[in-house]
Amino acid sequence: MSEKIGDVEVLVGGGSEGLDGGVTDSTSTSASLGVSVPSWHKAKLTLQGDLLYVTITDLDDAPSGGTNGCGLGESEGGGTTPHGEPSASQKRTVRIVKADNNGLGISIKGGRENKMPILISKIFKGLAADLTEQLYVGDAILSVNGEDLREATHDQAVGALKRAGQVVTLQVVPSFYLTVKYLREVTPYFRKASVLADVGWELQTGFLGAQNGFLAGPTTPNTNTNKSTNSSNSVSSVDSAGTAAAKEKERSTSSLINSPDTRSLTLLFCHLTRNYKCKESHSFELHSPDRLHSLIVRCKGEAEAVAWYNALHATLDKLSAAAMLHANRQLQEVLDKAAIHHLGWMMLALDQGSSEWEPQFCAVTDHDLILFPDVPWTRQAWASPLVFYPLLATRVVNSTSKTGSLHRSGGGGGCGEKSSTTTNCSSSSSTPSITSSDITMTVRCGTAEGVSCCVFRHDTQRDLAQWVRVLVQGAHAAVHRQKEVACFCEWQRTECKLVLHHEDGFLLYSAASSSGPSAVAGTGTGAPAGAVGCRLLWAHPFHKLRLSWDDGVRMLLLRFEGENDVELDLKSNPKPFVFILHTFLSAKVHSQSSQLTPQPSISASSS
């Protein structure tokens, strides 16, 4: 049974690159044989399971005449022999060697029953036929390994191709030299083939080696029959009518999705968004996991666009949750046994002062926020992220609603932290341009180079709240998992070890006799990192801290209640330690408050 069906318009042509300039109401319409510029077509969408079916419904509306839009008509210059047969010079013989476990990599249409020759309707990129660089969509196949297909039905042609073996020899002829008798029948098909070839995308391999989809098939209706009461007769007649209507609807849907004018799109990890490439009202966008293909959909009204967006969003959420379970089983070694808690697309602001956004595929694990330029489809891709931010040193500092107001989020900004103004993923002096209509969150991370700041945009408040909740709770969980961190420093000209412990607070030890690394390192033992063989110089609980300050170079100042200021030379940029300190403080406050009163789930505006 279908989950949702509706009439819309889809933008066809141009590919992902052709949409880089955006889509507006002035986008031109092309009725030519090869659709090189984006053009709107009427379509019917059918959402069923993990697939979205797109049926182009206006492909037969274009007038057909003596030409097919590309100047194809009866040849005057000897394009065919006197009997309508292509001459020997016009035929091409193409030898194809199939790779193991792969087919030819072509789809065919036509056949004698359709009054058409056998035509190549699609060539799959990277497969055997494509690698020859000698075949084209619209070529007519005259023979396969010497078997004549000029009068073959579609099924006969499919059988011949399946029997061909690993080495296949095709004799083909360009569509321009087709027999005159086929021109009238073939003309509309060329336009259909060119349009359909630009709709959607196909995934050649499963995510992380998965063999099947991540949604269960439709459930079997309950067929239990109970014949115990007399009153059941009227009910049975109603049920029978309902069942008949349901079966008729199912047959209609099946006929629609199996139409030759239908393409199916696998939804797993597609990027669903609005107002990215297309600025038109009542529209939404689907971008393929590799970001090479796009489907732009325009609805009749905003209510319909929202309904489709919500239906697709719900399906994508289910697919992502199931795929995440699979990823956690497959990526134990790659992620050092860390679990993935959330993944999906966010829009990242590109440059300071700019309103340009770029999609990023993001994942939150036990330890990190990881960013990828597109979906990491393999283990190797997961091992090579674009960038990762340790959760212990990462904070969500604010979020903006539709009205543009700012909200403090988890991690807080208290304790007198003094930091330089930062920008998206850099340390320069201005922030990305954010309009009042943007729903955003700002994430800051302390690194050895300073403070890195990223601004992410979301389509809905629901998405914003979910990402904020996952990041805040993930940082707090990382504190309880890590328990303590330590770094070497200098205090009053003495080499020391500063320890942050999630229960005991600040502890400063004299440095051990053996030298250690200067970088922040966690022990996760539950005991003070320098307790063995080191002398405790001082200790302060977290609640005694009144101020923390750093110079952004190497010095850290801590002010405790009733004590003199403590100056520590960390010998390197103090930002990572400062951010970890504030994460520990946030986790401590959250832990104590949750023990006093039941806590609601964290929202985008939590502080």
Coordinates of C-alpha atoms in Angstrom, one line a residue:
M1 CA 0.0 0.0 0.0
S2 CA 1.2 3.5 -0.8
E3 CA 1.8 5.9 2.0
K4 CA 1.2 9.1 0.0
I5 CA 0.3 10.0 -3.6
G6 CA -0.1 13.5 -5.0
D7 CA 0.2 15.7 -8.1
V8 CA 3.1 18.1 -8.3
E9 CA 5.6 19.7 -10.6
V10 CA 9.3 18.6 -10.7
L11 CA 12.3 20.4 -12.1
V12 CA 14.1 18.3 -14.6
G13 CA 17.5 18.8 -16.2
G14 CA 20.7 20.6 -15.5
G15 CA 21.9 18.2 -12.9
S16 CA 23.3 19.4 -9.5
E17 CA 25.8 21.7 -11.3
G18 CA 23.0 23.2 -13.4
L19 CA 21.2 24.3 -10.2
D20 CA 24.2 26.0 -8.7
G21 CA 22.8 29.4 -9.7
G22 CA 19.5 28.6 -8.0
V23 CA 16.0 28.2 -9.3
T24 CA 13.5 31.0 -9.7
D25 CA 10.2 31.6 -11.4
S26 CA 12.1 32.7 -14.5
T27 CA 13.6 29.3 -15.1
S28 CA 13.2 28.5 -18.7
T29 CA 11.3 25.5 -20.2
S30 CA 13.0 23.4 -22.8
A31 CA 11.1 21.0 -25.0
S32 CA 14.2 19.9 -26.9
L33 CA 15.3 16.4 -27.2
G34 CA 18.2 16.9 -24.8
V35 CA 17.1 18.8 -21.7
S36 CA 20.2 20.9 -20.9
V37 CA 18.4 23.6 -18.9
P38 CA 16.1 23.1 -16.0
S39 CA 12.4 22.7 -17.0
W40 CA 9.3 22.1 -15.0
H41 CA 7.2 19.0 -15.7
K42 CA 3.9 17.8 -14.3
A43 CA 4.4 14.7 -12.2
K44 CA 2.8 12.4 -9.7
L45 CA 4.7 11.4 -6.6
T46 CA 4.2 8.1 -4.8
L47 CA 5.8 7.5 -1.5
Q48 CA 6.0 3.8 -0.7
G49 CA 8.4 2.3 1.9
D50 CA 11.9 3.6 1.4
L51 CA 11.2 4.6 -2.3
L52 CA 9.8 7.8 -3.8
Y53 CA 8.3 7.1 -7.3
V54 CA 8.2 10.0 -9.8
T55 CA 5.9 9.6 -12.7
I56 CA 6.2 12.3 -15.4
T57 CA 2.6 12.9 -16.6
D58 CA 3.0 15.5 -19.4
L59 CA 5.4 13.8 -21.7
D60 CA 2.8 13.0 -24.3
D61 CA 1.5 16.6 -24.4
A62 CA 4.1 18.0 -26.8
P63 CA 2.9 18.2 -30.4
S64 CA 4.5 15.8 -32.8
G65 CA 4.9 16.5 -36.5
G66 CA 7.3 16.1 -39.3
T67 CA 10.2 16.6 -36.9
N68 CA 10.9 15.6 -33.3
G69 CA 12.3 18.8 -32.1
C70 CA 15.8 18.0 -33.2
G71 CA 15.2 18.4 -37.0
L72 CA 14.6 14.7 -37.4
G73 CA 12.4 14.0 -40.4
E74 CA 12.5 12.2 -43.6
S75 CA 16.1 12.4 -44.8
E76 CA 16.9 14.1 -48.0
G77 CA 20.6 13.5 -47.9
G78 CA 20.8 9.7 -48.1
G79 CA 20.5 9.1 -44.3
T80 CA 19.1 5.7 -45.1
T81 CA 19.2 3.2 -47.9
P82 CA 16.3 3.3 -50.5
H83 CA 14.5 0.6 -48.4
G84 CA 14.8 2.6 -45.1
E85 CA 17.7 0.4 -43.8
P86 CA 20.8 2.2 -42.3
S87 CA 23.8 1.9 -44.5
A88 CA 26.9 0.0 -43.4
S89 CA 28.8 3.2 -42.7
Q90 CA 26.2 4.3 -40.2
K91 CA 26.3 1.1 -38.1
R92 CA 28.7 0.7 -35.2
T93 CA 29.9 -2.5 -33.6
V94 CA 30.7 -2.1 -29.9
R95 CA 32.5 -4.9 -27.9
I96 CA 31.6 -4.8 -24.1
V97 CA 33.4 -6.9 -21.4
K98 CA 31.3 -7.2 -18.3
A99 CA 33.0 -7.1 -14.9
D100 CA 32.4 -9.8 -12.3
N101 CA 29.0 -9.6 -10.6
N102 CA 27.9 -6.7 -12.8
G103 CA 25.6 -6.4 -15.8
L104 CA 26.0 -4.5 -19.0
G105 CA 24.9 -1.3 -17.3
I106 CA 22.2 -0.3 -19.8
S107 CA 18.4 -0.1 -19.8
I108 CA 16.3 -0.6 -22.9
K109 CA 12.9 0.4 -24.2
G110 CA 10.8 -0.3 -27.3
G111 CA 10.1 -3.5 -29.2
R112 CA 8.0 -4.6 -32.0
E113 CA 4.8 -4.5 -29.9
N114 CA 5.4 -0.8 -29.3
K115 CA 6.1 -0.2 -33.0
M116 CA 9.6 0.9 -32.0
P117 CA 13.2 -0.5 -32.4
I118 CA 15.1 -1.6 -29.3
L119 CA 16.5 1.6 -27.9
I120 CA 19.1 2.3 -25.2
S121 CA 17.1 4.4 -22.6
K122 CA 19.8 4.7 -19.9
I123 CA 23.5 4.1 -19.5
F124 CA 24.7 3.6 -15.9
K125 CA 27.8 5.6 -15.0
G126 CA 30.9 3.5 -14.3
L127 CA 29.6 0.2 -15.5
A128 CA 30.7 -1.8 -18.6
A129 CA 28.7 -0.1 -21.3
D130 CA 29.7 3.4 -20.0
L131 CA 33.3 2.5 -19.9
T132 CA 33.4 1.8 -23.7
E133 CA 32.5 5.4 -24.3
Q134 CA 30.9 4.2 -27.6
L135 CA 27.3 4.0 -26.7
Y136 CA 24.7 6.7 -26.3
V137 CA 21.1 7.0 -24.9
G138 CA 18.8 6.7 -28.0
D139 CA 21.0 4.3 -29.9
A140 CA 19.0 1.5 -31.5
I141 CA 20.4 -2.0 -31.0
L142 CA 20.3 -3.9 -34.3
S143 CA 21.9 -7.2 -33.0
V144 CA 23.4 -8.8 -29.9
N145 CA 26.3 -11.3 -30.6
G146 CA 24.9 -11.6 -34.1
E147 CA 21.3 -12.3 -33.0
D148 CA 19.1 -9.9 -35.1
L149 CA 16.8 -7.6 -32.9
R150 CA 15.4 -5.4 -35.6
E151 CA 12.0 -7.1 -35.4
A152 CA 12.3 -8.3 -31.8
T153 CA 9.8 -7.7 -29.0
H154 CA 11.0 -6.1 -25.8
D155 CA 11.1 -9.5 -23.9
Q156 CA 13.0 -11.1 -26.8
A157 CA 15.6 -8.3 -26.6
V158 CA 15.9 -8.7 -22.8
G159 CA 16.4 -12.4 -23.2
A160 CA 19.1 -11.9 -25.9
L161 CA 21.0 -9.6 -23.6
K162 CA 20.8 -11.9 -20.7
R163 CA 22.1 -14.8 -22.8
A164 CA 25.0 -12.8 -24.2
G165 CA 27.6 -13.9 -21.6
Q166 CA 30.5 -11.9 -20.3
V167 CA 31.7 -10.6 -23.6
V168 CA 28.9 -8.9 -25.6
T169 CA 29.1 -7.5 -29.1
L170 CA 26.4 -5.0 -30.0
Q171 CA 25.6 -3.6 -33.4
V172 CA 24.0 -0.2 -33.0
V173 CA 22.9 2.7 -35.1
P174 CA 22.5 6.4 -34.0
S175 CA 18.9 7.5 -33.6
F176 CA 19.4 10.0 -36.5
Y177 CA 19.5 7.1 -39.0
L178 CA 16.5 5.2 -37.8
T179 CA 14.2 3.8 -40.5
V180 CA 11.7 6.4 -41.6
K181 CA 8.8 4.2 -40.7
Y182 CA 9.7 4.5 -37.0
L183 CA 10.1 8.2 -36.8
R184 CA 6.6 9.1 -35.9
E185 CA 6.4 6.5 -33.1
V186 CA 9.9 7.2 -31.8
T187 CA 9.7 11.0 -31.8
P188 CA 7.8 11.2 -28.5
Y189 CA 9.9 8.5 -26.9
F190 CA 13.2 10.4 -27.5
R191 CA 11.8 13.3 -25.5
K192 CA 10.6 11.0 -22.8
A193 CA 13.9 9.2 -22.6
S194 CA 15.8 12.5 -22.3
V195 CA 13.5 13.8 -19.5
L196 CA 13.4 10.5 -17.5
A197 CA 17.2 10.2 -17.7
D198 CA 17.5 13.4 -15.7
V199 CA 15.0 12.4 -13.0
G200 CA 16.4 11.0 -9.8
W201 CA 19.4 8.7 -9.1
E202 CA 20.3 5.1 -8.4
L203 CA 22.6 3.7 -5.7
Q204 CA 25.0 1.0 -7.0
T205 CA 26.0 -0.4 -3.6
G206 CA 24.4 -0.8 -0.2
F207 CA 25.3 1.4 2.8
L208 CA 28.3 -0.1 4.6
G209 CA 27.7 -3.4 2.6
A210 CA 24.0 -3.7 3.5
Q211 CA 22.3 -6.1 1.1
N212 CA 18.7 -5.0 1.8
G213 CA 16.8 -1.8 2.6
F214 CA 16.3 -0.6 6.1
L215 CA 12.5 -0.5 6.2
A216 CA 10.4 -3.7 6.6
G217 CA 8.0 -4.5 3.8
P218 CA 4.3 -3.7 4.1
T219 CA 2.5 -5.7 6.8
T220 CA 0.1 -8.4 5.9
P221 CA -3.4 -7.4 6.8
N222 CA -5.2 -9.4 9.5
T223 CA -7.1 -12.2 7.8
N224 CA -8.6 -13.7 11.0
T225 CA -12.3 -14.5 10.3
N226 CA -14.8 -14.7 13.2
K227 CA -18.2 -16.1 12.3
S228 CA -19.8 -16.0 15.8
T229 CA -22.6 -13.4 15.6
N230 CA -25.6 -12.7 13.4
S231 CA -24.8 -9.0 13.3
S232 CA -21.5 -9.7 11.6
N233 CA -23.2 -10.1 8.2
S234 CA -23.7 -6.3 7.8
V235 CA -20.3 -5.6 9.1
S236 CA -18.8 -8.2 6.7
S237 CA -20.4 -6.5 3.7
V238 CA -18.9 -3.2 4.7
D239 CA -15.5 -4.8 5.3
S240 CA -15.8 -6.5 1.9
A241 CA -16.5 -3.2 0.2
G242 CA -13.6 -1.6 2.0
T243 CA -11.3 -4.4 1.1
A244 CA -12.4 -4.2 -2.6
A245 CA -11.7 -0.4 -2.6
A246 CA -8.3 -1.0 -0.9
K247 CA -7.4 -3.6 -3.5
E248 CA -8.5 -1.4 -6.3
K249 CA -6.4 1.5 -4.9
E250 CA -3.4 -0.9 -4.5
R251 CA -3.8 -2.0 -8.2
S252 CA -3.9 1.6 -9.3
T253 CA -0.8 2.4 -7.3
S254 CA 1.0 -0.7 -8.7
S255 CA 0.1 0.3 -12.2
L256 CA 1.4 3.8 -11.6
I257 CA 4.8 2.9 -10.1
N258 CA 5.4 0.3 -12.8
S259 CA 4.7 2.7 -15.6
P260 CA 7.5 3.2 -18.1
D261 CA 7.3 6.9 -17.4
T262 CA 8.2 6.3 -13.7
R263 CA 11.5 6.6 -11.9
S264 CA 12.1 5.4 -8.4
L265 CA 14.4 7.2 -5.9
T266 CA 16.0 5.5 -2.9
L267 CA 15.5 7.8 0.0
L268 CA 18.2 6.6 2.4
F269 CA 20.3 9.5 3.5
C270 CA 18.9 11.9 0.9
H271 CA 19.1 15.5 2.0
L272 CA 15.6 16.9 2.3
T273 CA 15.6 20.7 2.6
R274 CA 13.9 23.9 1.5
N275 CA 15.2 27.2 0.1
Y276 CA 18.7 25.9 -0.8
K277 CA 18.8 25.7 -4.6
C278 CA 15.2 26.6 -5.2
K279 CA 13.8 29.9 -3.8
E280 CA 10.2 29.4 -5.2
S281 CA 7.3 29.2 -2.8
H282 CA 5.5 25.9 -2.1
S283 CA 8.6 23.9 -3.1
F284 CA 11.0 21.5 -1.4
E285 CA 14.2 19.7 -2.5
L286 CA 15.7 16.2 -2.3
H287 CA 19.5 15.9 -3.0
S288 CA 21.2 12.5 -3.5
P289 CA 23.6 11.2 -0.8
D290 CA 26.6 12.0 -3.0
R291 CA 25.2 15.5 -3.7
L292 CA 25.5 14.9 -7.5
H293 CA 21.8 14.8 -8.3
S294 CA 18.8 16.8 -7.2
L295 CA 15.0 16.6 -7.4
I296 CA 13.1 19.9 -7.0
V297 CA 9.4 19.6 -6.3
R298 CA 6.8 22.4 -6.6
C299 CA 3.4 21.9 -5.1
K300 CA 0.1 23.7 -5.7
G301 CA 0.1 25.4 -2.2
E302 CA 2.1 25.7 1.0
A303 CA -0.1 23.2 2.9
E304 CA 0.6 20.5 0.3
A305 CA 4.4 21.3 0.3
V306 CA 4.5 21.0 4.1
A307 CA 2.5 17.8 4.1
W308 CA 5.0 16.2 1.6
Y309 CA 7.9 17.6 3.5
N310 CA 6.7 16.0 6.8
A311 CA 5.9 12.7 5.1
L312 CA 9.3 12.5 3.6
H313 CA 11.0 13.7 6.8
A314 CA 9.3 10.9 8.8
T315 CA 10.5 8.3 6.3
L316 CA 14.0 9.6 6.3
D317 CA 14.0 9.6 10.1
K318 CA 13.0 5.9 10.2
L319 CA 15.6 5.0 7.6
S320 CA 18.4 6.9 9.4
A321 CA 17.6 5.3 12.7
A322 CA 17.7 1.8 11.1
A323 CA 20.9 2.6 9.2
M324 CA 22.5 3.9 12.3
L325 CA 22.0 0.6 14.1
H326 CA 23.7 -1.1 11.1
A327 CA 26.5 1.4 11.2
N328 CA 27.2 0.8 14.9
R329 CA 27.6 -2.9 14.1
Q330 CA 29.9 -2.3 11.2
L331 CA 32.1 0.6 12.5
Q332 CA 33.3 -0.7 15.9
E333 CA 36.9 -0.7 14.8
V334 CA 36.8 2.4 12.7
L335 CA 35.3 4.5 15.5
D336 CA 37.4 2.9 18.2
K337 CA 34.3 1.2 19.7
A338 CA 32.4 4.5 20.0
A339 CA 28.7 4.4 19.3
I340 CA 26.9 6.7 16.9
H341 CA 24.0 8.5 18.6
H342 CA 22.7 10.7 15.8
L343 CA 23.4 11.4 12.1
G344 CA 22.0 13.5 9.3
W345 CA 22.4 16.6 7.2
M346 CA 23.0 20.2 8.5
M347 CA 23.7 23.3 6.5
L348 CA 27.0 24.9 7.3
A349 CA 27.6 28.7 6.9
L350 CA 30.6 29.0 4.4
D351 CA 32.3 32.4 5.1
Q352 CA 32.1 35.3 7.5
G353 CA 29.6 37.9 6.5
S354 CA 28.1 35.6 3.8
S355 CA 24.6 34.1 3.5
E356 CA 25.9 31.1 1.6
W357 CA 25.4 27.6 3.1
E358 CA 26.8 24.2 2.2
P359 CA 25.3 20.8 3.2
Q360 CA 27.4 18.7 5.6
F361 CA 26.7 15.2 6.6
C362 CA 27.2 15.1 10.4
A363 CA 27.4 12.4 13.0
V364 CA 27.6 12.5 16.8
T365 CA 29.4 9.6 18.5
D366 CA 30.4 8.9 22.1
H367 CA 33.4 11.2 21.7
D368 CA 33.0 13.6 18.7
L369 CA 30.9 15.7 16.3
I370 CA 32.1 14.5 12.9
L371 CA 31.6 16.3 9.6
F372 CA 31.7 14.8 6.1
P373 CA 31.2 16.6 2.7
D374 CA 28.7 13.8 1.7
V375 CA 27.4 10.5 3.1
P376 CA 30.3 8.2 4.1
W377 CA 29.1 5.1 2.3
T378 CA 32.1 2.9 3.2
R379 CA 34.3 2.2 6.2
Q380 CA 37.2 4.0 4.4
A381 CA 35.0 7.1 4.1
W382 CA 34.1 7.0 7.8
A383 CA 37.8 6.8 8.7
S384 CA 38.5 10.0 6.7
P385 CA 36.1 12.8 8.0
L386 CA 36.3 16.3 6.8
V387 CA 36.8 17.5 10.4
F388 CA 35.9 16.3 13.9
Y389 CA 35.3 18.2 17.1
P390 CA 35.7 16.4 20.5
L391 CA 32.5 16.7 22.5
L392 CA 34.4 17.5 25.7
A393 CA 35.8 20.7 24.1
T394 CA 32.6 21.6 22.1
R395 CA 29.7 23.7 23.2
V396 CA 26.5 24.9 21.7
V397 CA 26.6 28.5 22.7
N398 CA 23.4 29.9 21.1
S399 CA 20.5 29.2 18.7
T400 CA 18.3 31.4 16.7
S401 CA 14.6 31.0 16.2
K402 CA 12.4 32.1 13.2
T403 CA 12.3 35.6 14.8
G404 CA 16.1 35.8 15.0
S405 CA 16.3 35.9 18.8
L406 CA 19.2 34.3 20.5
H407 CA 19.0 31.6 23.2
R408 CA 21.9 30.4 25.4
S409 CA 22.3 26.6 25.1
G410 CA 24.1 23.8 26.9
G411 CA 27.6 24.4 28.2
G412 CA 26.9 27.9 29.3
G413 CA 29.2 30.9 28.9
G414 CA 29.7 31.8 32.5
C415 CA 32.7 31.8 34.9
G416 CA 34.1 34.9 33.3
E417 CA 35.5 33.2 30.2
K418 CA 37.2 35.8 28.0
S419 CA 37.4 34.8 24.4
S420 CA 38.1 36.5 21.1
T421 CA 35.3 37.0 18.5
T422 CA 35.2 34.0 16.2
T423 CA 33.7 33.0 12.9
N424 CA 32.6 29.9 11.2
C425 CA 35.3 27.2 11.4
S426 CA 38.0 29.8 11.8
S427 CA 39.3 32.5 14.2
S428 CA 38.8 35.7 12.2
S429 CA 36.9 38.7 13.3
S430 CA 33.3 38.5 12.0
T431 CA 30.4 36.1 12.0
P432 CA 28.3 34.7 9.2
S433 CA 25.3 36.7 8.0
I434 CA 22.1 35.3 9.6
T435 CA 18.7 36.5 8.5
S436 CA 15.6 36.7 10.7
S437 CA 14.2 33.7 8.9
D438 CA 17.1 31.4 9.6
I439 CA 16.9 28.7 12.3
T440 CA 20.5 28.2 13.4
M441 CA 22.8 27.0 16.1
T442 CA 26.3 28.1 16.8
V443 CA 28.9 25.5 17.9
R444 CA 32.2 26.5 19.3
C445 CA 35.2 24.2 19.9
G446 CA 38.5 24.9 21.7
T447 CA 41.4 23.7 19.6
A448 CA 45.2 24.1 19.7
E449 CA 44.9 26.9 17.2
G450 CA 42.2 28.8 19.2
V451 CA 38.4 28.8 19.0
S452 CA 36.7 27.2 16.0
C453 CA 33.2 28.4 15.4
C454 CA 30.6 26.8 13.1
V455 CA 27.1 28.1 12.4
F456 CA 24.6 25.5 11.3
R457 CA 21.2 26.1 9.7
H458 CA 18.1 23.9 10.1
D459 CA 14.8 23.7 8.3
T460 CA 12.6 23.3 11.4
Q461 CA 12.7 24.0 15.1
R462 CA 12.3 20.2 15.6
D463 CA 15.6 19.5 13.8
L464 CA 17.3 22.3 15.8
A465 CA 16.1 21.0 19.1
Q466 CA 17.1 17.4 18.3
W467 CA 20.7 18.4 17.3
V468 CA 21.1 20.7 20.4
R469 CA 19.8 17.9 22.7
V470 CA 22.1 15.3 21.2
L471 CA 25.2 17.6 21.4
V472 CA 24.5 18.8 25.0
Q473 CA 23.6 15.4 26.4
G474 CA 26.6 13.8 24.4
A475 CA 29.0 16.3 26.0
H476 CA 27.6 15.6 29.5
A477 CA 27.8 11.8 28.9
A478 CA 31.4 12.2 27.7
V479 CA 32.3 13.9 31.1
H480 CA 30.8 11.0 33.1
R481 CA 32.5 8.5 30.8
Q482 CA 35.9 10.2 30.9
K483 CA 35.7 11.2 34.6
E484 CA 38.8 13.3 34.6
V485 CA 41.3 15.1 32.4
A486 CA 44.8 16.3 33.2
C487 CA 47.5 18.6 31.7
F488 CA 51.0 19.6 32.6
C489 CA 51.6 23.2 33.6
E490 CA 53.8 25.5 35.6
W491 CA 52.6 27.2 38.8
Q492 CA 54.9 29.5 40.8
R493 CA 57.9 28.3 38.7
T494 CA 57.1 24.7 39.6
E495 CA 56.3 22.0 37.1
C496 CA 52.8 20.7 38.0
K497 CA 50.0 18.5 36.9
L498 CA 46.5 20.1 36.8
V499 CA 43.6 17.6 37.1
L500 CA 39.9 18.2 36.5
H501 CA 37.9 15.5 38.2
H502 CA 34.1 15.3 37.7
E503 CA 33.5 14.8 41.4
D504 CA 36.5 16.4 43.2
G505 CA 36.9 19.5 41.0
F506 CA 40.4 21.1 40.6
L507 CA 43.5 19.3 41.9
L508 CA 47.1 20.5 41.4
Y509 CA 49.9 18.0 42.0
S510 CA 53.6 18.4 41.8
A511 CA 54.8 16.9 38.6
A512 CA 55.9 13.2 38.7
S513 CA 59.6 12.5 38.4
S514 CA 59.2 11.2 34.9
S515 CA 58.2 13.7 32.2
G516 CA 54.8 13.4 30.5
P517 CA 53.0 14.9 27.5
S518 CA 51.9 18.5 27.7
A519 CA 48.6 17.8 25.9
V520 CA 45.3 17.3 27.7
A521 CA 44.9 13.6 28.3
G522 CA 42.1 11.7 30.1
T523 CA 42.7 8.7 32.3
G524 CA 39.2 7.6 32.8
T525 CA 40.3 5.6 35.9
G526 CA 37.9 7.3 38.5
A527 CA 40.9 8.2 40.6
P528 CA 43.0 11.4 40.5
A529 CA 45.4 11.2 37.6
G530 CA 48.5 12.3 39.6
A531 CA 47.7 10.7 42.9
V532 CA 50.4 8.0 42.8
G533 CA 53.9 9.3 43.4
C534 CA 52.8 13.0 43.3
R535 CA 52.3 15.5 46.1
L536 CA 48.9 17.4 46.2
L537 CA 49.6 21.1 46.2
W538 CA 46.0 22.4 46.5
A539 CA 42.4 21.4 45.6
H540 CA 39.2 23.3 45.1
P541 CA 35.7 22.0 44.4
F542 CA 33.9 23.3 41.3
H543 CA 31.4 25.4 43.3
K544 CA 34.3 27.6 44.6
L545 CA 35.2 28.8 41.2
R546 CA 34.3 32.4 40.7
L547 CA 36.2 33.4 37.5
S548 CA 38.3 31.8 34.7
W549 CA 40.3 33.8 32.2
D550 CA 42.9 33.0 29.5
D551 CA 45.0 35.0 27.2
G552 CA 44.4 32.8 24.2
V553 CA 48.2 32.0 24.0
R554 CA 49.3 29.9 27.1
M555 CA 48.2 31.6 30.4
L556 CA 45.1 30.5 32.5
L557 CA 43.9 32.4 35.5
L558 CA 41.5 30.8 38.0
R559 CA 39.8 32.7 40.9
F560 CA 38.4 30.7 43.8
E561 CA 36.2 32.0 46.6
G562 CA 38.3 33.4 49.4
E563 CA 41.6 32.6 47.6
N564 CA 44.2 34.6 45.7
D565 CA 44.1 34.3 41.9
V566 CA 45.9 31.2 40.6
E567 CA 48.0 31.8 37.4
L568 CA 48.9 28.7 35.4
D569 CA 51.2 28.5 32.4
L570 CA 49.8 25.7 30.3
K571 CA 52.8 25.9 27.8
S572 CA 50.3 25.8 24.9
N573 CA 47.0 27.3 23.8
P574 CA 44.7 27.1 26.8
K575 CA 41.4 27.0 24.8
P576 CA 41.0 23.2 24.8
F577 CA 41.4 23.0 28.6
V578 CA 39.1 26.0 29.1
F579 CA 36.3 24.5 26.9
I580 CA 36.7 21.1 28.7
L581 CA 36.5 23.0 32.1
H582 CA 33.1 24.6 31.1
T583 CA 31.8 21.2 29.8
F584 CA 32.7 19.7 33.3
L585 CA 31.0 22.6 35.0
S586 CA 27.8 22.2 32.8
A587 CA 27.7 18.5 33.4
K588 CA 28.1 19.1 37.2
V589 CA 25.3 21.6 37.3
H590 CA 23.0 19.4 35.2
S591 CA 23.8 16.4 37.4
Q592 CA 23.0 18.2 40.6
S593 CA 19.8 19.8 39.3
S594 CA 18.5 16.5 37.9
Q595 CA 18.9 15.0 41.4
L596 CA 16.8 17.7 42.9
T597 CA 13.9 17.9 40.4
P598 CA 12.8 15.9 37.4
Q599 CA 14.2 17.4 34.3
P600 CA 12.3 17.9 31.0
S601 CA 14.0 17.1 27.8
I602 CA 16.5 19.7 26.7
S603 CA 15.2 22.1 24.0
A604 CA 16.9 24.4 21.7
S605 CA 16.5 27.3 24.2
S606 CA 17.8 25.5 27.3
S607 CA 20.5 27.3 29.2

